[in-house]
Short mmCIF file of C-alpha atoms in Angstrom, two decimals:
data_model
loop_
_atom_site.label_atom_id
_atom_site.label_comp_id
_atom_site.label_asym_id
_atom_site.label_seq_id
_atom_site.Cartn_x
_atom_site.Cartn_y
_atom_site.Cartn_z
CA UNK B 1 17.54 -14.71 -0.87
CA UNK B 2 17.11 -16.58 2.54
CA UNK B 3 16.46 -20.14 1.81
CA UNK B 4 13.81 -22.83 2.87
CA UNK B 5 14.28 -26.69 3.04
CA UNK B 6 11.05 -29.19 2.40
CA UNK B 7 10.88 -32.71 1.71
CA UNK B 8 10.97 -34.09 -1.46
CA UNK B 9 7.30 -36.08 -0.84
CA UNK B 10 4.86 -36.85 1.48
CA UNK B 11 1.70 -39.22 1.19
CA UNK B 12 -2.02 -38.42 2.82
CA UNK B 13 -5.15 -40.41 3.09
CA UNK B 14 -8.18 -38.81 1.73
CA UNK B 15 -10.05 -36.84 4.50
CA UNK B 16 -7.45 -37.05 6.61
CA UNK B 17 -5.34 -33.70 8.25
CA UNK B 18 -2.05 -32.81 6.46
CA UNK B 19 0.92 -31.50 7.85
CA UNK B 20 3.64 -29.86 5.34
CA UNK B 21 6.90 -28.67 7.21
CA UNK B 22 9.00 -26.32 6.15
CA UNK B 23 12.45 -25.18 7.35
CA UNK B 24 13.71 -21.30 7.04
CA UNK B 25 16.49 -21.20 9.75
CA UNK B 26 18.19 -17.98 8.02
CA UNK B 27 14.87 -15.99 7.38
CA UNK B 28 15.20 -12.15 8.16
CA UNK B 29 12.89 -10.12 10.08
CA UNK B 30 10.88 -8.34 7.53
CA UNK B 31 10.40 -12.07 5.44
CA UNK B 32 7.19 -13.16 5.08
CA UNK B 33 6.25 -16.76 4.50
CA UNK B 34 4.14 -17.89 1.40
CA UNK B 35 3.02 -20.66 0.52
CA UNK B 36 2.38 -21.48 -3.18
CA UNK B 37 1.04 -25.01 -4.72
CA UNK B 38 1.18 -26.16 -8.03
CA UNK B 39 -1.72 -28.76 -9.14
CA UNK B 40 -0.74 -30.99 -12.20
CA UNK B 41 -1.26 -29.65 -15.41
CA UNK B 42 -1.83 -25.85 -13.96
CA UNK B 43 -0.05 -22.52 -13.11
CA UNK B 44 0.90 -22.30 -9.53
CA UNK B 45 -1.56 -20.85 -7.24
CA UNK B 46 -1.27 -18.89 -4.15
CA UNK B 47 -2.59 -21.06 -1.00
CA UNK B 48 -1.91 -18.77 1.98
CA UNK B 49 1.50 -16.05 3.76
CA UNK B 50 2.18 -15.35 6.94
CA UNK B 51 4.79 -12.96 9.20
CA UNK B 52 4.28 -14.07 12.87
CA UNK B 53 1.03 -15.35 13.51
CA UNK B 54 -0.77 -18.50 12.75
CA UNK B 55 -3.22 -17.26 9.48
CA UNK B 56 -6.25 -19.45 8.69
CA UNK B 57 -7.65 -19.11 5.19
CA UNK B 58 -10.52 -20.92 3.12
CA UNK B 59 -7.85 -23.37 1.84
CA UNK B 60 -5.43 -24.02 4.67
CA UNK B 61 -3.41 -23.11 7.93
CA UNK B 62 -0.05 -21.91 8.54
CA UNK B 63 1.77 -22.53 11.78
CA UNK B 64 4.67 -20.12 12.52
CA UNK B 65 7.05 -21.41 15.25
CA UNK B 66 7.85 -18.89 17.94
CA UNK B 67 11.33 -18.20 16.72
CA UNK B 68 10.27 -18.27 12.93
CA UNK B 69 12.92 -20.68 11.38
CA UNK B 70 10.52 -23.19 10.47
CA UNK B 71 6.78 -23.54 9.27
CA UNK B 72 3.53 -25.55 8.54
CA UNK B 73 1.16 -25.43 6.47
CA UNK B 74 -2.00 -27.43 7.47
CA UNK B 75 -4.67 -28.60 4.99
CA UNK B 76 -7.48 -29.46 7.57
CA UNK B 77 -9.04 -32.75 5.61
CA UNK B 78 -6.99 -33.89 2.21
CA UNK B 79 -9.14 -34.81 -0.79
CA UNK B 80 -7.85 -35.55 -4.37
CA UNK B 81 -7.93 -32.66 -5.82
CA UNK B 82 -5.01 -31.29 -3.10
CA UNK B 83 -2.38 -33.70 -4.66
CA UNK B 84 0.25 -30.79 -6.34
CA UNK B 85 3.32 -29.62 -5.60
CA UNK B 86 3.88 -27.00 -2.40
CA UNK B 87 5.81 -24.78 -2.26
CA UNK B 88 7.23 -22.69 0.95
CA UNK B 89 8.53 -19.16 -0.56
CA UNK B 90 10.40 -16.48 1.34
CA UNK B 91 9.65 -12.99 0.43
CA UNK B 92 9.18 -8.91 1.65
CA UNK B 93 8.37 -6.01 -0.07
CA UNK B 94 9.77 -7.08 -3.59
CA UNK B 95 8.76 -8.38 -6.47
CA UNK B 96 11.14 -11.80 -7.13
CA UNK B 97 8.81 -14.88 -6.33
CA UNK B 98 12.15 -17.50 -6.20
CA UNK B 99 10.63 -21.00 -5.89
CA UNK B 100 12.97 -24.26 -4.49
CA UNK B 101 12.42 -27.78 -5.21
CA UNK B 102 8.67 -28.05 -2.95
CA UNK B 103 6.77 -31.03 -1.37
CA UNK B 104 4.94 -33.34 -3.73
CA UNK B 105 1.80 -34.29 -2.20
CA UNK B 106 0.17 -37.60 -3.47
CA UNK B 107 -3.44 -38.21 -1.78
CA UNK B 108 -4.90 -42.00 -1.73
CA UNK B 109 -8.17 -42.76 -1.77
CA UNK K 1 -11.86 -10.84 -13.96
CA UNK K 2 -9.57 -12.34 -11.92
CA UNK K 3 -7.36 -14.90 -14.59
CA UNK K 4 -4.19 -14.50 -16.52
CA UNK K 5 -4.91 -15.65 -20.04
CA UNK K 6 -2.00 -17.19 -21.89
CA UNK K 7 -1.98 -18.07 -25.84
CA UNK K 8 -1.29 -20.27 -27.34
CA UNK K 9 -1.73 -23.31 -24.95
CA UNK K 10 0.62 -25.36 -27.28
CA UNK K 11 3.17 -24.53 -29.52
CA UNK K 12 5.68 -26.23 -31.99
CA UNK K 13 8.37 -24.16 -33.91
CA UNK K 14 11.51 -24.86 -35.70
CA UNK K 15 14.95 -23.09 -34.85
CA UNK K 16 14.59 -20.59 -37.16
CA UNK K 17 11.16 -19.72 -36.88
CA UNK K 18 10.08 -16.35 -34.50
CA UNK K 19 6.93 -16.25 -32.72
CA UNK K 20 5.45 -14.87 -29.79
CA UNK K 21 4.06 -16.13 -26.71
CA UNK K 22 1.00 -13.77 -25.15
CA UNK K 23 -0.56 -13.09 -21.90
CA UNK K 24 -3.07 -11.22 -20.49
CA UNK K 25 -4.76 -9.34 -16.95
CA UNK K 26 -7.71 -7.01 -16.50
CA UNK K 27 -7.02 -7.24 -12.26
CA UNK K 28 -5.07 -3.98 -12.35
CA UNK K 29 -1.90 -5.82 -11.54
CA UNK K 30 1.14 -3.45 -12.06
CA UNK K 31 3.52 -6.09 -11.68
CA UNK K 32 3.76 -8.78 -14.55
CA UNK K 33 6.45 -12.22 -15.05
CA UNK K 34 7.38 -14.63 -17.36
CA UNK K 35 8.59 -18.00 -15.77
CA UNK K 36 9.89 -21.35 -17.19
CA UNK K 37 9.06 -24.43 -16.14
CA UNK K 38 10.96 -27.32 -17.28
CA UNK K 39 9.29 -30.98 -16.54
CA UNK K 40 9.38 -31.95 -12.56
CA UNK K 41 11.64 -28.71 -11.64
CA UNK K 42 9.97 -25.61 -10.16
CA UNK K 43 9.52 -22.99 -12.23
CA UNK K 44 11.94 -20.29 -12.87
CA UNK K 45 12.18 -16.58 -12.65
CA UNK K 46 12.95 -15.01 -16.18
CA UNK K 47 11.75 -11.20 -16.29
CA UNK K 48 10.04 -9.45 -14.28
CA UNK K 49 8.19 -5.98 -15.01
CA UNK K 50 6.94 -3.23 -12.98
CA UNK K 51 5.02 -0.44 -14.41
CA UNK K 52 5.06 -1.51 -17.58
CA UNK K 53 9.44 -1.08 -17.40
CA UNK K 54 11.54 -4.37 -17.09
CA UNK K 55 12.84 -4.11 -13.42
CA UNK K 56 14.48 -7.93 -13.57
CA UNK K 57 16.14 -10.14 -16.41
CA UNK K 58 17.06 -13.15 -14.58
CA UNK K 59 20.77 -13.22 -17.23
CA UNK K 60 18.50 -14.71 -20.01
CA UNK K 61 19.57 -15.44 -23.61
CA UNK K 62 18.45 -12.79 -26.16
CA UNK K 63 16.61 -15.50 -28.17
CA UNK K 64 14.18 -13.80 -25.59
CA UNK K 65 12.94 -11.29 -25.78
CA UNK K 66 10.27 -9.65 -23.56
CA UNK K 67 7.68 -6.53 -24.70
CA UNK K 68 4.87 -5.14 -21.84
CA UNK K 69 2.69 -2.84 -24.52
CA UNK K 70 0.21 -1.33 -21.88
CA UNK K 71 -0.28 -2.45 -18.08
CA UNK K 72 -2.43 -5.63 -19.00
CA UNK K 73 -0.68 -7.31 -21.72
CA UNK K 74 2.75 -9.03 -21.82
CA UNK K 75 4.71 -10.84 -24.54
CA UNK K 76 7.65 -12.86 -24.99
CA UNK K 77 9.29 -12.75 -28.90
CA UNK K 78 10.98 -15.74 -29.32
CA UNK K 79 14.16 -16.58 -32.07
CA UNK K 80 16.34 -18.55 -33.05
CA UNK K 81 15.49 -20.85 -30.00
CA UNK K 82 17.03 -24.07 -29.29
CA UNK K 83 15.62 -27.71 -28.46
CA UNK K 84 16.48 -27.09 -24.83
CA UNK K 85 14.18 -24.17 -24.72
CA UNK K 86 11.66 -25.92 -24.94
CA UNK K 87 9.34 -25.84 -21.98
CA UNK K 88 6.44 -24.51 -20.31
CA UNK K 89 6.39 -20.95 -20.43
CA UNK K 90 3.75 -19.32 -17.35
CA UNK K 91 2.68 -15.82 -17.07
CA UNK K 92 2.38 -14.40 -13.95
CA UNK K 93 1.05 -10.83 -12.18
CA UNK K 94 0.51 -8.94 -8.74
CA UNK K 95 0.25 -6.01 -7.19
CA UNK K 96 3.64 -4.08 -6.93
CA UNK K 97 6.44 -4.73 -4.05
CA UNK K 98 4.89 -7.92 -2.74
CA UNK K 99 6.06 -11.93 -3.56
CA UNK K 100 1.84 -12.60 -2.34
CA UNK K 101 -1.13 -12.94 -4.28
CA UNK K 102 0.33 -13.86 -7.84
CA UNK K 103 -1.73 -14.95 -10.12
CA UNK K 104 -0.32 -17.48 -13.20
CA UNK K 105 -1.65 -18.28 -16.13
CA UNK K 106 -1.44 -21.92 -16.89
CA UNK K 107 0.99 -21.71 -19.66
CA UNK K 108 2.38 -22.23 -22.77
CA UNK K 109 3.99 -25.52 -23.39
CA UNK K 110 6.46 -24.91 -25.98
CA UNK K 111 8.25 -27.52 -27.93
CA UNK K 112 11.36 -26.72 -30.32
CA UNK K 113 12.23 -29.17 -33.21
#
């Protein structure tokens, strides 16, 4: 399984934009990128995927660089309730969700 | 419906005691997972089943022991489990042949004494 890299933690302001990187250097050309986040106390969620494109969803934005070895995903203003755990998954047409160590988000007032 | 139900929420058991941890999907997912989740470490792959067949066991301990009845209900039979067992255990499903769109339940947090 190819593998991403995130940092460990990153801090936002409250209303402000956030901007979680992710590296994939050894992704494939059929891997799509997920992203999953985990709030506290909870189940993991799915937040948005991509192939190629930048996607735009309800609850966030990915950026795909041109030569797909890294990622972003963009939550447009932070509030509270986004403080979790993200996670940036690599994955094609199977079913083994394999999460690494993720980005823990902590939002200040 | 689009939730996976897990029950119990909490549970407590003794090393020689068996029980059974339950979950539950009315989406029409085909694809169904048990995960644990051991305090601040992502969660981890244990089985995974497609069609109602196990397709994945992730080289876990027969303490384990997984059962998918019918296509919207999973189980895992627990015995003989040990102290470091204990975790949270999430359910998961999804459509077939795709890591997108799973759905978790928020778990069971087991503790062994």
């Amino acid at each position: 399984d190819a593998k991403t890299t995130q940092p460990n933690s990153m801090e936002s302001n409250e209303e402000e934009p956030v901007h979680l990187p992710c590296n994939h250097s050894t992704i494939s050309g059929t891997d799509y990128i997920h992203w999953y986040r985990q709030l506290p106390s909870q189940g993991p969620e799915y937040v948005i995927h991509g192939l190629t494109s930048n996607v735009n969803n309800r609850m966030a934005s990915l950026a795909i660089a041109e030569d797909r070895k890294s990622s972003t995903l963009i939550l447009h203003r932070a509030t509270l309730r986004d403080a979790a755990v993200y996670y940036c998954i690599l994955g094609g047409a199977t079913n083994k969700l394999i999460f690494g160590t993720g980005t823990l988000l902590a939002v200040q007032p | 419906d689009t939730e996976v139900t897990q029950t119990p929420k909490h549970l407590v058991m003794g090393m020689t005691n068996k029980k059974s941890l339950k979950c539950e999907q009315h989406m029409g997912h085909r694809a169904m997972y048990w995960y644990k989740q051991k305090a601040k470490k992502p969660p981890e792959l244990m089985f995974v089943y497609s069609y109602e067949k196990l397709s994945i066991n992730e080289s876990v301990p027969s303490r384990f022991s997984p059962e998918c009845p019918n296509s919207s209900l999973l189980n895992l039979h627990l015995h003989a489990l040990q102290p470091e067992d204990s975790a949270l255990y999430l359910c998961a499903s999804s459509q077939v042949g795709t890591v997108r769109g799973y759905t978790f339940g928020s778990g069971t947090r087991l503790t062994v004494v």
